[in-house]
mmCIF file of C-alpha atoms in Angstrom:
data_model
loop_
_atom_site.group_PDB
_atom_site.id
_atom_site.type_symbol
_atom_site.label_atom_id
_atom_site.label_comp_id
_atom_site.label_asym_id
_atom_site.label_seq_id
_atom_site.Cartn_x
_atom_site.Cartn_y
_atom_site.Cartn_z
ATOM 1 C CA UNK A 1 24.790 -18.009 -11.503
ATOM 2 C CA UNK A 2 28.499 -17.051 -12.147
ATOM 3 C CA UNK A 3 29.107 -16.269 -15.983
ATOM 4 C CA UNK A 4 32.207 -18.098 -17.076
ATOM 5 C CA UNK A 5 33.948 -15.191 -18.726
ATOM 6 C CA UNK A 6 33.735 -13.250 -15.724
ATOM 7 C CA UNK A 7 37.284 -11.882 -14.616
ATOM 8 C CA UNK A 8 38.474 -12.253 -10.882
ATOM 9 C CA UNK A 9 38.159 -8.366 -10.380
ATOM 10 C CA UNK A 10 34.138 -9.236 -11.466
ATOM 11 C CA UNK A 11 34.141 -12.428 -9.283
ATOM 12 C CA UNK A 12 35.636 -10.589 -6.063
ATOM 13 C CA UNK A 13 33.321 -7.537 -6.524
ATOM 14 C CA UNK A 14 30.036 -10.237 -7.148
ATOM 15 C CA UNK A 15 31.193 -12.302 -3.963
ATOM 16 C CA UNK A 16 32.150 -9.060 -1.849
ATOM 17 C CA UNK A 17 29.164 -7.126 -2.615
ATOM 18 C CA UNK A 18 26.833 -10.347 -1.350
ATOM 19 C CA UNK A 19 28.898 -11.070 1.702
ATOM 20 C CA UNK A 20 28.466 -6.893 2.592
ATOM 21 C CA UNK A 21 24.453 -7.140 2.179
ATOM 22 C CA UNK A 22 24.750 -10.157 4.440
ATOM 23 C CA UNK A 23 26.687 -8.371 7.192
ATOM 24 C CA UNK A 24 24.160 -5.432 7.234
ATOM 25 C CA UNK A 25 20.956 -7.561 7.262
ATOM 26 C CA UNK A 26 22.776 -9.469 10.290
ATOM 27 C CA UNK A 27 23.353 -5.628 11.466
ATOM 28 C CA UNK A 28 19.800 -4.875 11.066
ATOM 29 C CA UNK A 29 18.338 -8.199 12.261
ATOM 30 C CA UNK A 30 20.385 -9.338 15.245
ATOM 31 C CA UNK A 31 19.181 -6.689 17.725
ATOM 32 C CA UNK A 32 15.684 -7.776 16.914
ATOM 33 C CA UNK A 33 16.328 -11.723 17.532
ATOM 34 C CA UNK A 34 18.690 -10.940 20.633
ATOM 35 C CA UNK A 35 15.027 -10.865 22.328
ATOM 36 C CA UNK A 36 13.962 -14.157 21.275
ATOM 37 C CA UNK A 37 15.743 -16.274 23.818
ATOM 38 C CA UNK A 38 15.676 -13.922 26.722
ATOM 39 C CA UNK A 39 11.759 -14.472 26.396
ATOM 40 C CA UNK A 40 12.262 -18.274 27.343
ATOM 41 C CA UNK A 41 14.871 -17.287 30.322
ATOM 42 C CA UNK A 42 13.423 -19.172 33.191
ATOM 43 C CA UNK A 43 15.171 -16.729 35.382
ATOM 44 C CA UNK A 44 13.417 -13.088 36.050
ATOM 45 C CA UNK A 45 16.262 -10.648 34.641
ATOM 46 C CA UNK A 46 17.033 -9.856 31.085
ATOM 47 C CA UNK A 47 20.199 -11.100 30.909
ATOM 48 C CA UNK A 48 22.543 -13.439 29.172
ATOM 49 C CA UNK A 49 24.008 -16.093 29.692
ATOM 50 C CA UNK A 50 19.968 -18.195 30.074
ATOM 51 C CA UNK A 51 20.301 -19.301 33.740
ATOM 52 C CA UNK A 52 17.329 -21.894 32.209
ATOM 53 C CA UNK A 53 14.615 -22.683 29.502
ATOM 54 C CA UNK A 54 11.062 -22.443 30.291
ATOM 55 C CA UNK A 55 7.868 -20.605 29.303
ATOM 56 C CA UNK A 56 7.284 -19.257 32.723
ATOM 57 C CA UNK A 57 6.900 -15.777 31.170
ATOM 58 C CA UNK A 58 4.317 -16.404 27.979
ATOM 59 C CA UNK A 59 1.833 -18.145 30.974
ATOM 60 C CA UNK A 60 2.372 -14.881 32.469
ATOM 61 C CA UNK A 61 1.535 -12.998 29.457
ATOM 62 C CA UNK A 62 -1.761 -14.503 28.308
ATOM 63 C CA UNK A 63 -2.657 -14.776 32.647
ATOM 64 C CA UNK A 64 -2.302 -11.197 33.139
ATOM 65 C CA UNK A 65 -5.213 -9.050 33.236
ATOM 66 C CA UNK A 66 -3.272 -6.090 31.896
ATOM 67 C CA UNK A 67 -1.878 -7.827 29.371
ATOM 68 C CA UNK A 68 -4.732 -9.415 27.978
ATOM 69 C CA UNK A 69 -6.709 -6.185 28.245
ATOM 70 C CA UNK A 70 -4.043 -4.627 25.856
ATOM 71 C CA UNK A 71 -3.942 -6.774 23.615
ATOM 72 C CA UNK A 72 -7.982 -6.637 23.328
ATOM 73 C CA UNK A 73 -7.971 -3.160 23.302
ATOM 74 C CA UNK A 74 -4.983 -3.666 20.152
ATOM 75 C CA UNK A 75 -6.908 -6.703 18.355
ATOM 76 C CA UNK A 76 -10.539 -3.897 18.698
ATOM 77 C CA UNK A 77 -8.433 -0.222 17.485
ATOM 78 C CA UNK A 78 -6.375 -2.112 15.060
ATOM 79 C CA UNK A 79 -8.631 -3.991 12.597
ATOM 80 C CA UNK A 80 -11.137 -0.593 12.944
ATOM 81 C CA UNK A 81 -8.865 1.654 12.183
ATOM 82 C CA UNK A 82 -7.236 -0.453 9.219
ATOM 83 C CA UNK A 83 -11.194 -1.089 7.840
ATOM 84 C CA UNK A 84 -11.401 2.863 8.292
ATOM 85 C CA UNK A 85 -7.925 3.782 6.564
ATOM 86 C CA UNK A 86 -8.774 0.684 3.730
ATOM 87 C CA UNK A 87 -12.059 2.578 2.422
ATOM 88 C CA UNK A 88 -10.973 6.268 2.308
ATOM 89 C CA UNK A 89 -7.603 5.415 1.223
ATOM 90 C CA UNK A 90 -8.825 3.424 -2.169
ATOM 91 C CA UNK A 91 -11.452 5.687 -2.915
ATOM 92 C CA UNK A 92 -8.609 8.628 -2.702
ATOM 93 C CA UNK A 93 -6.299 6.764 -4.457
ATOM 94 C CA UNK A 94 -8.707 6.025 -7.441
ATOM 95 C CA UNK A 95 -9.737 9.581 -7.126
ATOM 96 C CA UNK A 96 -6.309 11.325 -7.672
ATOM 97 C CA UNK A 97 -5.259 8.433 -10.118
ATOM 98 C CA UNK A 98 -8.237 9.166 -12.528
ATOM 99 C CA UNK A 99 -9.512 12.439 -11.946
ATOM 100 C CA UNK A 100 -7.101 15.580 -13.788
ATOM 101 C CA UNK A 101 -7.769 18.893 -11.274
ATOM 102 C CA UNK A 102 -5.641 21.922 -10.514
ATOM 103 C CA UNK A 103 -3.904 21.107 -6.870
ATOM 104 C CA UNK A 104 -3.831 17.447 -7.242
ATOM 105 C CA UNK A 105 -0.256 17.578 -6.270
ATOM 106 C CA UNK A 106 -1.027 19.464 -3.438
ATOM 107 C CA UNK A 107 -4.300 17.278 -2.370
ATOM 108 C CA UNK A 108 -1.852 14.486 -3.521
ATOM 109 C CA UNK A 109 0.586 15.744 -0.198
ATOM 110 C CA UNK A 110 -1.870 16.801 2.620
ATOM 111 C CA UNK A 111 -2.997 13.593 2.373
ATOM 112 C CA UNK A 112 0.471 11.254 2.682
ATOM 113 C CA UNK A 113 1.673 14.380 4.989
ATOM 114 C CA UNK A 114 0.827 11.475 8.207
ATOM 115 C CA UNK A 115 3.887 9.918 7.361
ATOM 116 C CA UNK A 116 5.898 12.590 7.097
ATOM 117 C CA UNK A 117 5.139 14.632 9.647
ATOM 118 C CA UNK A 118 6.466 13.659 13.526
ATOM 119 C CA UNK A 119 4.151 11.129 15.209
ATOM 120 C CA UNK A 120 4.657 13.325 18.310
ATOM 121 C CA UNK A 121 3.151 16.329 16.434
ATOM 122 C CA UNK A 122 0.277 14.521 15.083
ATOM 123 C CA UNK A 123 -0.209 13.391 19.045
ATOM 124 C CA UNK A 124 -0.562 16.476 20.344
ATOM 125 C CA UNK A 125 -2.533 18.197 17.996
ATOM 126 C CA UNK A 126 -5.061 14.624 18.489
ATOM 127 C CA UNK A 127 -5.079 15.466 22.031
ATOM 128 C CA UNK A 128 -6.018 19.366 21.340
ATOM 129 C CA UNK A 129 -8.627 18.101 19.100
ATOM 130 C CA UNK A 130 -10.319 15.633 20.698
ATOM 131 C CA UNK A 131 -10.319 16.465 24.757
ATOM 132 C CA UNK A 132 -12.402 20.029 24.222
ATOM 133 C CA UNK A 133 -14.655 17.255 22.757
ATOM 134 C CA UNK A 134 -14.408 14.858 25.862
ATOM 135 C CA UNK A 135 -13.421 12.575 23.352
ATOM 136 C CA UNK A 136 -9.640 12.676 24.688
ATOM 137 C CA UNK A 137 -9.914 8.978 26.389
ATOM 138 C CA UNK A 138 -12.030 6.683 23.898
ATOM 139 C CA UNK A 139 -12.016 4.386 21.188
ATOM 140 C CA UNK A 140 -13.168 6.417 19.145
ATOM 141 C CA UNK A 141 -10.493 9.109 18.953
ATOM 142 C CA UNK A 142 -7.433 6.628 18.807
ATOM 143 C CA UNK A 143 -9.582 4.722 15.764
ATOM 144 C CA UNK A 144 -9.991 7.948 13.883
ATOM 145 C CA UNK A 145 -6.126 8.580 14.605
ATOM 146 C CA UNK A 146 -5.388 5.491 13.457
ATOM 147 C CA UNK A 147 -7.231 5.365 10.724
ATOM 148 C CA UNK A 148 -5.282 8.758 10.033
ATOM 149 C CA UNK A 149 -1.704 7.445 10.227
ATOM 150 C CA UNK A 150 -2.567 4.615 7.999
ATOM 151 C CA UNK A 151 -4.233 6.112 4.577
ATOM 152 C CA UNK A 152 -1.325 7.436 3.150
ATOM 153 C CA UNK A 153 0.022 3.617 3.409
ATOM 154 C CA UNK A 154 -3.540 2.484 1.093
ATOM 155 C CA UNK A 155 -3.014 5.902 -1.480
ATOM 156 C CA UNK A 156 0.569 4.568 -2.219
ATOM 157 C CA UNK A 157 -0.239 0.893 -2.535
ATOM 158 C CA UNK A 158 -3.691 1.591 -4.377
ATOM 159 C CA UNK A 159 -1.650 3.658 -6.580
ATOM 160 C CA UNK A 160 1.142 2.122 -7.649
ATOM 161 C CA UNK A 161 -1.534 -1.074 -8.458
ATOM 162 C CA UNK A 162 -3.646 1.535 -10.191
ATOM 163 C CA UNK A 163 -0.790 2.338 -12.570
ATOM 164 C CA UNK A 164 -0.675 -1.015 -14.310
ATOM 165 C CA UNK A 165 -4.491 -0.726 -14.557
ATOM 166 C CA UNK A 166 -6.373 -1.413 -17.688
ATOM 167 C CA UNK A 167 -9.202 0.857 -17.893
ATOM 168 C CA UNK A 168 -10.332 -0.481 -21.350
ATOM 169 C CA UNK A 169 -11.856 -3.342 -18.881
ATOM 170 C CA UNK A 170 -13.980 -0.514 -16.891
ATOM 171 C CA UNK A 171 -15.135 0.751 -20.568
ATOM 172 C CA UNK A 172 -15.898 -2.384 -21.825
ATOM 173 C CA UNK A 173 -17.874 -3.456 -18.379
ATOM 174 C CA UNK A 174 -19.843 0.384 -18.999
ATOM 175 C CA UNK A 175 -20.469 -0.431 -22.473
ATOM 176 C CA UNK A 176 -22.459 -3.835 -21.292
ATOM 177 C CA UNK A 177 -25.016 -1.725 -18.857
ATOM 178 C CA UNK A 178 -23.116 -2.124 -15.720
ATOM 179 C CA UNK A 179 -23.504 0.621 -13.389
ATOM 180 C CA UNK A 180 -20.363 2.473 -11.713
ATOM 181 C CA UNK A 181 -20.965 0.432 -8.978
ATOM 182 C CA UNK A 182 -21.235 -2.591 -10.246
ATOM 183 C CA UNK A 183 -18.609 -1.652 -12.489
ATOM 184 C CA UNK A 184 -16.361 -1.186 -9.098
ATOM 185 C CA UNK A 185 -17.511 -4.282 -7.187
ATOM 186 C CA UNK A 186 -17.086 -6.762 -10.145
ATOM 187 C CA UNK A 187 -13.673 -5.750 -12.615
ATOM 188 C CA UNK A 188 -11.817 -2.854 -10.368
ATOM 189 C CA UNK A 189 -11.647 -4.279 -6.815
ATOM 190 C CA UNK A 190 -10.698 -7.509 -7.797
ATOM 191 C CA UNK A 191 -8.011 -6.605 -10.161
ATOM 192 C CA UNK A 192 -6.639 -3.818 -7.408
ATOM 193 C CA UNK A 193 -7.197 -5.978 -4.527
ATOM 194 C CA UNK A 194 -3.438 -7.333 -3.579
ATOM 195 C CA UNK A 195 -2.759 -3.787 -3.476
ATOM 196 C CA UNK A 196 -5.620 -2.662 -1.127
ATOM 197 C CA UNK A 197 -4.886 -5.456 0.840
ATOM 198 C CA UNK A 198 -1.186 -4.524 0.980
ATOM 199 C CA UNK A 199 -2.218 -0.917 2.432
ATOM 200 C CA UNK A 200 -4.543 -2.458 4.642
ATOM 201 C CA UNK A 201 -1.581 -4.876 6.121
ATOM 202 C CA UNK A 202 0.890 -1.897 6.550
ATOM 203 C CA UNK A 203 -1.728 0.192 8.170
ATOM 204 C CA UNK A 204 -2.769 -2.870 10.470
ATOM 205 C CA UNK A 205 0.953 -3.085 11.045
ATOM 206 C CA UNK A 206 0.798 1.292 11.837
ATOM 207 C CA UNK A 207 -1.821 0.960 13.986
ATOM 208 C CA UNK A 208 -0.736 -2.229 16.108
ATOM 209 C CA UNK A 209 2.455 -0.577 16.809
ATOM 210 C CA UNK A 210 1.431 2.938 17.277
ATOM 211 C CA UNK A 211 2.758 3.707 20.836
ATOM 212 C CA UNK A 212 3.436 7.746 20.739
ATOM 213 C CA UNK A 213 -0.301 8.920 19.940
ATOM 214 C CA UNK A 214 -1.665 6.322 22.567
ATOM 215 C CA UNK A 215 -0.100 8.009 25.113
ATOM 216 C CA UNK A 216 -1.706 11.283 24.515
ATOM 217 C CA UNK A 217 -4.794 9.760 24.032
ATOM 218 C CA UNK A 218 -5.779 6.836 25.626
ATOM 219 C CA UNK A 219 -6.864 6.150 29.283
ATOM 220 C CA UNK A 220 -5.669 3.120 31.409
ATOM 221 C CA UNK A 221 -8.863 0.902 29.647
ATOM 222 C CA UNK A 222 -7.705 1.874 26.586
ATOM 223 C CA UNK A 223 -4.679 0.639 26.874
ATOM 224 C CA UNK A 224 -3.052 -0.850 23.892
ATOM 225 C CA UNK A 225 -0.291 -3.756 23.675
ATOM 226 C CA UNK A 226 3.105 -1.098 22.617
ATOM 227 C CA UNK A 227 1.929 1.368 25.404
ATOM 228 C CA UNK A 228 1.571 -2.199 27.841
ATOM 229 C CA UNK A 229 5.081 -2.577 27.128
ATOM 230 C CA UNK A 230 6.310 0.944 26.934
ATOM 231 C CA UNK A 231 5.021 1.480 30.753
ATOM 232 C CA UNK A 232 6.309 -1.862 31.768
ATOM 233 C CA UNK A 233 9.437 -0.873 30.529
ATOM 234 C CA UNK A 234 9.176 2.459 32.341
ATOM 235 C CA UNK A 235 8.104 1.009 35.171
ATOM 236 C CA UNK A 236 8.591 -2.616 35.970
ATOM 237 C CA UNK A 237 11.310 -4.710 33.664
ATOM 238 C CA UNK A 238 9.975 -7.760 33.480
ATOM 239 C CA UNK A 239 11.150 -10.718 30.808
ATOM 240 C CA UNK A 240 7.314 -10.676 30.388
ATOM 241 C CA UNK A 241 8.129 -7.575 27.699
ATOM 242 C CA UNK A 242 10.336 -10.359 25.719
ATOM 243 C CA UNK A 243 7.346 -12.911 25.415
ATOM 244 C CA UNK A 244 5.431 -10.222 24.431
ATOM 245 C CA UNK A 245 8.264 -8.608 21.840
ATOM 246 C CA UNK A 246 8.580 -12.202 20.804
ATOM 247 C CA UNK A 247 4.641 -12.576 19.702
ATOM 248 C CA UNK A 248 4.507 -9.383 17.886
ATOM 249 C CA UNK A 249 8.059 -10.006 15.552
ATOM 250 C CA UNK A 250 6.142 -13.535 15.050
ATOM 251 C CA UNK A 251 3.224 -11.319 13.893
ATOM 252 C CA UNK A 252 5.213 -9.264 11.503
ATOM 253 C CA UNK A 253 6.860 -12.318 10.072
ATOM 254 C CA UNK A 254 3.515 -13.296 8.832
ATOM 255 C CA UNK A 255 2.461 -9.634 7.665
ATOM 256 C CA UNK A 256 5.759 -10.265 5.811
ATOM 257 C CA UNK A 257 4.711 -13.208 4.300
ATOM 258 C CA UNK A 258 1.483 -11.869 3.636
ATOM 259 C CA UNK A 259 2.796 -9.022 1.973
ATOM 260 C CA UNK A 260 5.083 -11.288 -0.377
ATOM 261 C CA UNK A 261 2.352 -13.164 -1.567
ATOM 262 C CA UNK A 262 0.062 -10.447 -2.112
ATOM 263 C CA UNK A 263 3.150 -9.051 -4.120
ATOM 264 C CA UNK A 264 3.580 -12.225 -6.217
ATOM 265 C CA UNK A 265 -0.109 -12.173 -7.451
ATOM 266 C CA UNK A 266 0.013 -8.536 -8.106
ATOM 267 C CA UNK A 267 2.520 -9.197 -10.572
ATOM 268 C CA UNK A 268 0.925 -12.276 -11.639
ATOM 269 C CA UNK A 269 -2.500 -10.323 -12.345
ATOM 270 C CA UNK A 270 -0.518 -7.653 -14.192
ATOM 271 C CA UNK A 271 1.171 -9.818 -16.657
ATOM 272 C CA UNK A 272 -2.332 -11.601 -17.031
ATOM 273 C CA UNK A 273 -3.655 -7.664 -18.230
ATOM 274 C CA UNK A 274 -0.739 -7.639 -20.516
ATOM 275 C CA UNK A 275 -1.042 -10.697 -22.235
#
């Protein structure tokens, strides 16, 4: 809300910096929701103006073997991976957040270096890895991968939640007889759980949209949903690509709004510890 005693120099800049935030989320957004309607284009080219409305190319989606078969393959690599990259990445996290050692810093980096280094790097040196092992087209491999490229997203959420921890509740919960275990399951994991679950969503998120290290690893079965639509791009335009674009911005909508609320409660649980 405007202050009354602000002067017009103050009400230009409050008005002009809003209206330049708007402009570059409608920068960032609009070649995202350009897709949207070409994915109910009756007609079979990606083009504007619609020659028609229909949903021709969503029945052609969920018919198509290929299609369907990605997005299997996505909805089996995905939720592994992300139960993979959840359990290492909290127990790291608490790890490095508790424990004092000489190279922490340096344990700290090799193991958020997966988002730093080039996904095409990390690809090839999968590839190297895994096909002396004949493990260069399987599930296994692109879960492990996965599971790679998503930990350092779990360390920095863990983390940060970790840093508004009380540990006078893990004392207290030691001082009643409760094992480290028990300790964990019943007053840590709770309390830390909006951000575990927050580094599980973004490396859900990593993993469903991880298109460059499926092509060095996967065979046609295990075909995921980007590389689906990165070969049917390469290969065969169809508005098909839109419905499919369509479902997956719907998806992150809701990771999103997952995330949000996850966020809300964090802060909620935090000012709970405070109090």
């Amino acid at each position: 809300m405007l202050s009354p005693y602000m002067s017009p120099v103050e009400r230009l800049w409050y008005y002009g910096l809003r209206i330049l935030c708007g402009l570059v989320l409608l920068f960032l957004i609009l070649p995202v929701l350009v897709i949207v309607p070409l994915s109910f284009n009756s007609g079979t080219f990606l083009v504007y103006p619609l020659q028609g409305v229909s949903l021709r190319w969503y029945e052609d989606f969920f018919m198509s073997a290929d299609w369907m078969r990605s997005l299997k393959n996505s909805l089996i690599i995905a939720p592994a991976a992300t139960m993979l990259a959840m359990g290492f990445g909290t127990l790291a996290a608490i790890g490095l957040t508790r424990g004092e050692f000489r190279g922490k810093a340096l344990v700290m980096s090799l193991l958020i270096s997966p988002m730093i280094v080039p996904v095409v790097i990390i690809g090839v040196a999968s590839y190297l890895f895994f096909a002396p092992l004949g493990l260069g087209n399987s599930y296994l491999s692109l879960i492990l991968v996965h599971a790679v490229l998503g930990v350092p997203f779990v360390i920095i959420t863990v983390s940060a939640t970790l840093q508004g921890f009380n540990h006078n509740l893990v004392r207290a919960a030691a001082s009643l007889g409760a094992s480290p275990i028990t300790t964990f399951r019943r007053v840590t994991l709770p309390l830390i759980a909006p951000g575990v679950i927050s580094g599980a969503l973004f490396a859900f998120a990593t993993s469903f949209d991880e298109v460059v290290v499926t092509l060095f690893l996967a065979g046609p079965e295990q075909a995921t949903l980007p590389r689906q639509m990165f070969s049917g791009i390469r290969e065969n335009l169809s508005p098909t690509i839109a419905a499919a674009a369509t479902l997956l911005i719907g998806f992150s909508v809701l990771l999103l709004l997952t995330l949000e609320w996850l966020r809300g409660r964090s802060e909620r649980l935090r000012t709970q510890q405070v109090e």
